[in-house]
Amino acid sequence: DPTWPSPTDELEEIMYQLKAFKGRRFSDTVDPCSNEASGPGRQNAAEWLRLGFHDMSTANVAAGTGGLDGSIQYMLDNGENLGPGFNTTLRFMSAYLSPRASISDLIALGVYTSVRACGGPVIPIRGGRLDAPGAGETGVPQPEHDIGLFRQQFARMGFTPEEMIQVTACGHTLGRVHRTEFPELITQDEVGIDSTVASFDNRVVTEYLDGNTTNPLVVGPAIALGKDSDRRIFDSDANATVKALADPAEFETVCQRILQKMIDVVPQGVTLSEPIQPYTLKPVDMQLTLDPSGRIMRLAGHIRIRTTHLLVTEIKDIKLAYRDRNGGNDCGRSNCTITATVQGRGKGFDDSFAFFPVEAVLSTKTGISSFTVTVNLKNGTSLLFDNNGHSYPLQDAVMLLRPQSCLSQHTGAVSVSAAIRNDRADLTATLLISYKQPRPGLPVAGLHNMTMSMRRGACAGQYTLYTANWTIPGGISFASKIDIISGERGDIVADDFNDATDLPGTCAPFLGPPEDLCETVVATIPPATSPVLAAPTTMLTTTTRSSAAASPVATTAATTTPSMSMPTPAEAGTATGPPAPAASGRHELGLGHTFKSFFEYMTNYVVNFFFGYDRWQLVNNQLGRVT
Ligand code: HEM
């Protein structure tokens, strides 16, 4: 099982948690494979697969540029990308874009999703692609190009002449030629490239070899027009490669390999993760919230168990055994255990999942630092999950206070409240909102980060409250993600990637305990840091927004009911509070001046690990991202 958490957790969820309980529904428009969700004659699964090829085909592997980098979103009008499918697919995928899922990773995931929905092989998916900030080089092969040019184009993308034949055959097993785009090739509205447009099979080659194909890129007007590109590609080695593909098992194996190769063509400077596997056991949406009494906090979330090889009906219950804040077994009355029984079931293409709700009240005095899970089976045996010996980390040092935060989806006004444990109360507290703004004329929204210091408020027992207000621009504030970050450099703890859509419309007051109940906390082990916070999967496209421009005290959520014990904006920013964001200064990757070291932390964690800080700086400088 992978070790949790991981920077690819969000992609894992979009990839495998498709339907029913907690389904992310990424496959909805391509499953079944024949789904024409965008209109008659338009097969979405085929459109998704073709998108993967067209985005990749600007690659120049020798120069280290292009590849699967999302640049196609800026290239829909250049004459190489005909048809409405690219636009609708990218618009659909834009809803899944986040700091943890770049458009290029989603395009790659779309290849897995569409191929699998059509009965094709499982294409392994790696994560970590970075989105290009603008258009790439042109260079998508067109039907009228000659075989010499095709070979050159595919060589530029890193494919041998044999692989050129393979990848074209694997792509053209799905979908059709459309008259709207290629009126010179067909007289009907659309004609299938093989007789089974909605099945990932090898008919595209067997029908070609048998001489009974109706592929408009092999027969018909294309021949006289010199646009019979599939014919010229398939017979470019006297049909040797396509003859091998006439064996269905061989076709499947070859397509699995060659389509993975296609989506793994990435620009220099991008390092891909290991292929994403579904966890056998995964904590999902775990949240802690401080109760206004200051004495207890509530833990909520789910444990997701993969039931592909384990019948859910065989599971009696699950037991979480947790450790207190300092790694010990002092949990007050709860005995350090939480029991849960199944609540819902979900499905992917090849997997099923059962979700066990975790709900518990924990003492704030003793807290939580990690847990293990025992799955008790009805036959009396049990399975222990300890996250590969690491336990599942859960920090109680920083928490978004959801009930006391609120978002007006109408205006974008957001008011964020957080609780930070007193041993960290003197460290900087930062709100990071990553939000999307639709861009006129482009199918994919722009992804932006805003960071601002949070204002320190009252002490509530073992915790100190912090608040910040902002107005999220762009009209789709619900699609934002909220991070609360405590500390800097090598000492960062965060409650991150919280969905803004989960915030209520009205902030509840936090009627905390009296100030004189403020307690000192001594933590003997460092809280778990967030490895995923550090994954800059889309940072290259992030438009810098200065935290100063956020005018932190000027905006208040219209629907906010001011909290009784929270500081008002006027009280905030006193000597004890963190410094206000710099009015001007250096901004890197959307992180403000005060985050020079935070930025370094992020790069250290993932980027340094993969390819070194210098290279990262180089990449950013080339793209003009470091200002
Ligand atoms: C020399 C190489 C290629 C050429 C010249 C070419 C050309 C074309 C053309 C003209 C169409 C018809 C588009 C329409 O009318 O909507 C088409 C469709 C398609 N192509 Fe290619 N193609 C090539 C390689 C590939 C590759 C490598 C893939 C993917 C691995 C691919 C995937 C597809 C798919 C899935 C469709 C069907 C789209 C739909 O039904 O909407 N093609 N191709």
PDB file of N, CA and C in Angstrom, residues 340-376:
ATOM      1  N   ALA A 340     -15.922   2.281  14.183  1.00  0.00           N
ATOM      2  CA  ALA A 340     -16.825   2.716  13.109  1.00  0.00           C
ATOM      3  C   ALA A 340     -17.343   1.522  12.317  1.00  0.00           C
ATOM      4  N   THR A 341     -18.563   1.654  11.827  1.00  0.00           N
ATOM      5  CA  THR A 341     -19.133   0.627  10.950  1.00  0.00           C
ATOM      6  C   THR A 341     -19.445   1.276   9.592  1.00  0.00           C
ATOM      7  N   VAL A 342     -19.645   0.429   8.607  1.00  0.00           N
ATOM      8  CA  VAL A 342     -19.731   0.937   7.229  1.00  0.00           C
ATOM      9  C   VAL A 342     -20.917   1.886   7.031  1.00  0.00           C
ATOM     10  N   GLN A 343     -20.674   2.947   6.251  1.00  0.00           N
ATOM     11  CA  GLN A 343     -21.743   3.909   5.963  1.00  0.00           C
ATOM     12  C   GLN A 343     -22.127   3.921   4.487  1.00  0.00           C
ATOM     13  N   GLY A 344     -21.144   3.853   3.602  1.00  0.00           N
ATOM     14  CA  GLY A 344     -21.476   3.940   2.177  1.00  0.00           C
ATOM     15  C   GLY A 344     -20.455   3.195   1.346  1.00  0.00           C
ATOM     16  N   ARG A 345     -20.816   2.981   0.094  1.00  0.00           N
ATOM     17  CA  ARG A 345     -19.907   2.264  -0.802  1.00  0.00           C
ATOM     18  C   ARG A 345     -19.694   3.056  -2.080  1.00  0.00           C
ATOM     19  N   GLY A 346     -18.497   2.979  -2.577  1.00  0.00           N
ATOM     20  CA  GLY A 346     -18.163   3.681  -3.816  1.00  0.00           C
ATOM     21  C   GLY A 346     -17.501   2.736  -4.796  1.00  0.00           C
ATOM     22  N   LYS A 347     -17.304   3.242  -6.038  1.00  0.00           N
ATOM     23  CA  LYS A 347     -16.772   2.375  -7.089  1.00  0.00           C
ATOM     24  C   LYS A 347     -15.842   3.116  -8.023  1.00  0.00           C
ATOM     25  N   GLY A 348     -14.841   2.402  -8.497  1.00  0.00           N
ATOM     26  CA  GLY A 348     -14.035   2.876  -9.622  1.00  0.00           C
ATOM     27  C   GLY A 348     -14.246   1.903 -10.764  1.00  0.00           C
ATOM     28  N   PHE A 349     -13.393   1.952 -11.791  1.00  0.00           N
ATOM     29  CA  PHE A 349     -13.542   0.979 -12.885  1.00  0.00           C
ATOM     30  C   PHE A 349     -13.266  -0.439 -12.402  1.00  0.00           C
ATOM     31  N   ASP A 350     -12.188  -0.589 -11.632  1.00  0.00           N
ATOM     32  CA  ASP A 350     -11.757  -1.934 -11.250  1.00  0.00           C
ATOM     33  C   ASP A 350     -11.798  -2.156  -9.749  1.00  0.00           C
ATOM     34  N   ASP A 351     -12.285  -1.170  -9.022  1.00  0.00           N
ATOM     35  CA  ASP A 351     -12.228  -1.257  -7.564  1.00  0.00           C
ATOM     36  C   ASP A 351     -13.545  -0.875  -6.936  1.00  0.00           C
ATOM     37  N   SER A 352     -13.752  -1.394  -5.737  1.00  0.00           N
ATOM     38  CA  SER A 352     -14.874  -0.921  -4.939  1.00  0.00           C
ATOM     39  C   SER A 352     -14.337  -0.513  -3.574  1.00  0.00           C
ATOM     40  N   PHE A 353     -15.060   0.372  -2.937  1.00  0.00           N
ATOM     41  CA  PHE A 353     -14.606   0.935  -1.674  1.00  0.00           C
ATOM     42  C   PHE A 353     -15.755   0.972  -0.681  1.00  0.00           C
ATOM     43  N   ALA A 354     -15.412   0.814   0.594  1.00  0.00           N
ATOM     44  CA  ALA A 354     -16.396   0.999   1.655  1.00  0.00           C
ATOM     45  C   ALA A 354     -15.907   2.132   2.540  1.00  0.00           C
ATOM     46  N   PHE A 355     -16.816   2.963   2.958  1.00  0.00           N
ATOM     47  CA  PHE A 355     -16.472   4.139   3.754  1.00  0.00           C
ATOM     48  C   PHE A 355     -16.993   3.995   5.177  1.00  0.00           C
ATOM     49  N   PHE A 356     -16.094   4.186   6.127  1.00  0.00           N
ATOM     50  CA  PHE A 356     -16.439   4.074   7.534  1.00  0.00           C
ATOM     51  C   PHE A 356     -16.334   5.448   8.180  1.00  0.00           C
ATOM     52  N   PRO A 357     -17.432   5.983   8.681  1.00  0.00           N
ATOM     53  CA  PRO A 357     -17.383   7.330   9.246  1.00  0.00           C
ATOM     54  C   PRO A 357     -16.653   7.348  10.594  1.00  0.00           C
ATOM     55  N   VAL A 358     -15.761   8.300  10.729  1.00  0.00           N
ATOM     56  CA  VAL A 358     -15.037   8.464  11.994  1.00  0.00           C
ATOM     57  C   VAL A 358     -15.618   9.682  12.680  1.00  0.00           C
ATOM     58  N   GLU A 359     -16.154   9.488  13.856  1.00  0.00           N
ATOM     59  CA  GLU A 359     -16.670  10.624  14.614  1.00  0.00           C
ATOM     60  C   GLU A 359     -16.261  10.424  16.044  1.00  0.00           C
ATOM     61  N   ALA A 360     -15.557  11.390  16.583  1.00  0.00           N
ATOM     62  CA  ALA A 360     -15.089  11.215  17.955  1.00  0.00           C
ATOM     63  C   ALA A 360     -14.887  12.559  18.619  1.00  0.00           C
ATOM     64  N   VAL A 361     -14.976  12.535  19.917  1.00  0.00           N
ATOM     65  CA  VAL A 361     -14.698  13.716  20.718  1.00  0.00           C
ATOM     66  C   VAL A 361     -13.368  13.461  21.415  1.00  0.00           C
ATOM     67  N   LEU A 362     -12.427  14.374  21.244  1.00  0.00           N
ATOM     68  CA  LEU A 362     -11.111  14.197  21.850  1.00  0.00           C
ATOM     69  C   LEU A 362     -10.872  15.313  22.855  1.00  0.00           C
ATOM     70  N   SER A 363     -10.086  14.995  23.857  1.00  0.00           N
ATOM     71  CA  SER A 363      -9.753  16.010  24.845  1.00  0.00           C
ATOM     72  C   SER A 363      -8.687  16.940  24.269  1.00  0.00           C
ATOM     73  N   THR A 364      -8.864  18.239  24.441  1.00  0.00           N
ATOM     74  CA  THR A 364      -7.840  19.158  23.917  1.00  0.00           C
ATOM     75  C   THR A 364      -6.561  19.082  24.747  1.00  0.00           C
ATOM     76  N   LYS A 365      -6.684  18.627  25.967  1.00  0.00           N
ATOM     77  CA  LYS A 365      -5.481  18.522  26.828  1.00  0.00           C
ATOM     78  C   LYS A 365      -4.506  17.484  26.313  1.00  0.00           C
ATOM     79  N   THR A 366      -5.065  16.396  25.785  1.00  0.00           N
ATOM     80  CA  THR A 366      -4.182  15.310  25.382  1.00  0.00           C
ATOM     81  C   THR A 366      -4.027  15.212  23.861  1.00  0.00           C
ATOM     82  N   GLY A 367      -5.070  15.585  23.111  1.00  0.00           N
ATOM     83  CA  GLY A 367      -4.940  15.686  21.661  1.00  0.00           C
ATOM     84  C   GLY A 367      -4.711  14.364  20.940  1.00  0.00           C
ATOM     85  N   ILE A 368      -4.196  14.501  19.746  1.00  0.00           N
ATOM     86  CA  ILE A 368      -3.974  13.339  18.880  1.00  0.00           C
ATOM     87  C   ILE A 368      -2.757  13.600  18.010  1.00  0.00           C
ATOM     88  N   SER A 369      -2.013  12.551  17.694  1.00  0.00           N
ATOM     89  CA  SER A 369      -0.869  12.737  16.790  1.00  0.00           C
ATOM     90  C   SER A 369      -0.870  11.727  15.643  1.00  0.00           C
ATOM     91  N   SER A 370      -1.448  10.555  15.868  1.00  0.00           N
ATOM     92  CA  SER A 370      -1.484   9.558  14.790  1.00  0.00           C
ATOM     93  C   SER A 370      -2.428   8.436  15.193  1.00  0.00           C
ATOM     94  N   PHE A 371      -2.698   7.566  14.242  1.00  0.00           N
ATOM     95  CA  PHE A 371      -3.547   6.415  14.570  1.00  0.00           C
ATOM     96  C   PHE A 371      -3.198   5.232  13.689  1.00  0.00           C
ATOM     97  N   THR A 372      -3.615   4.072  14.134  1.00  0.00           N
ATOM     98  CA  THR A 372      -3.563   2.872  13.300  1.00  0.00           C
ATOM     99  C   THR A 372      -4.995   2.357  13.203  1.00  0.00           C
ATOM    100  N   VAL A 373      -5.243   1.487  12.251  1.00  0.00           N
ATOM    101  CA  VAL A 373      -6.611   0.991  12.071  1.00  0.00           C
ATOM    102  C   VAL A 373      -6.611  -0.532  12.057  1.00  0.00           C
ATOM    103  N   THR A 374      -7.486  -1.103  12.862  1.00  0.00           N
ATOM    104  CA  THR A 374      -7.674  -2.551  12.829  1.00  0.00           C
ATOM    105  C   THR A 374      -9.021  -2.835  12.178  1.00  0.00           C
ATOM    106  N   VAL A 375      -9.000  -3.650  11.151  1.00  0.00           N
ATOM    107  CA  VAL A 375     -10.250  -4.053  10.497  1.00  0.00           C
ATOM    108  C   VAL A 375     -10.652  -5.400  11.069  1.00  0.00           C
ATOM    109  N   ASN A 376     -11.762  -5.424  11.770  1.00  0.00           N
ATOM    110  CA  ASN A 376     -12.243  -6.665  12.386  1.00  0.00           C
ATOM    111  C   ASN A 376     -13.207  -7.367  11.455  1.00  0.00           C
TER     112      ASN A 376
END
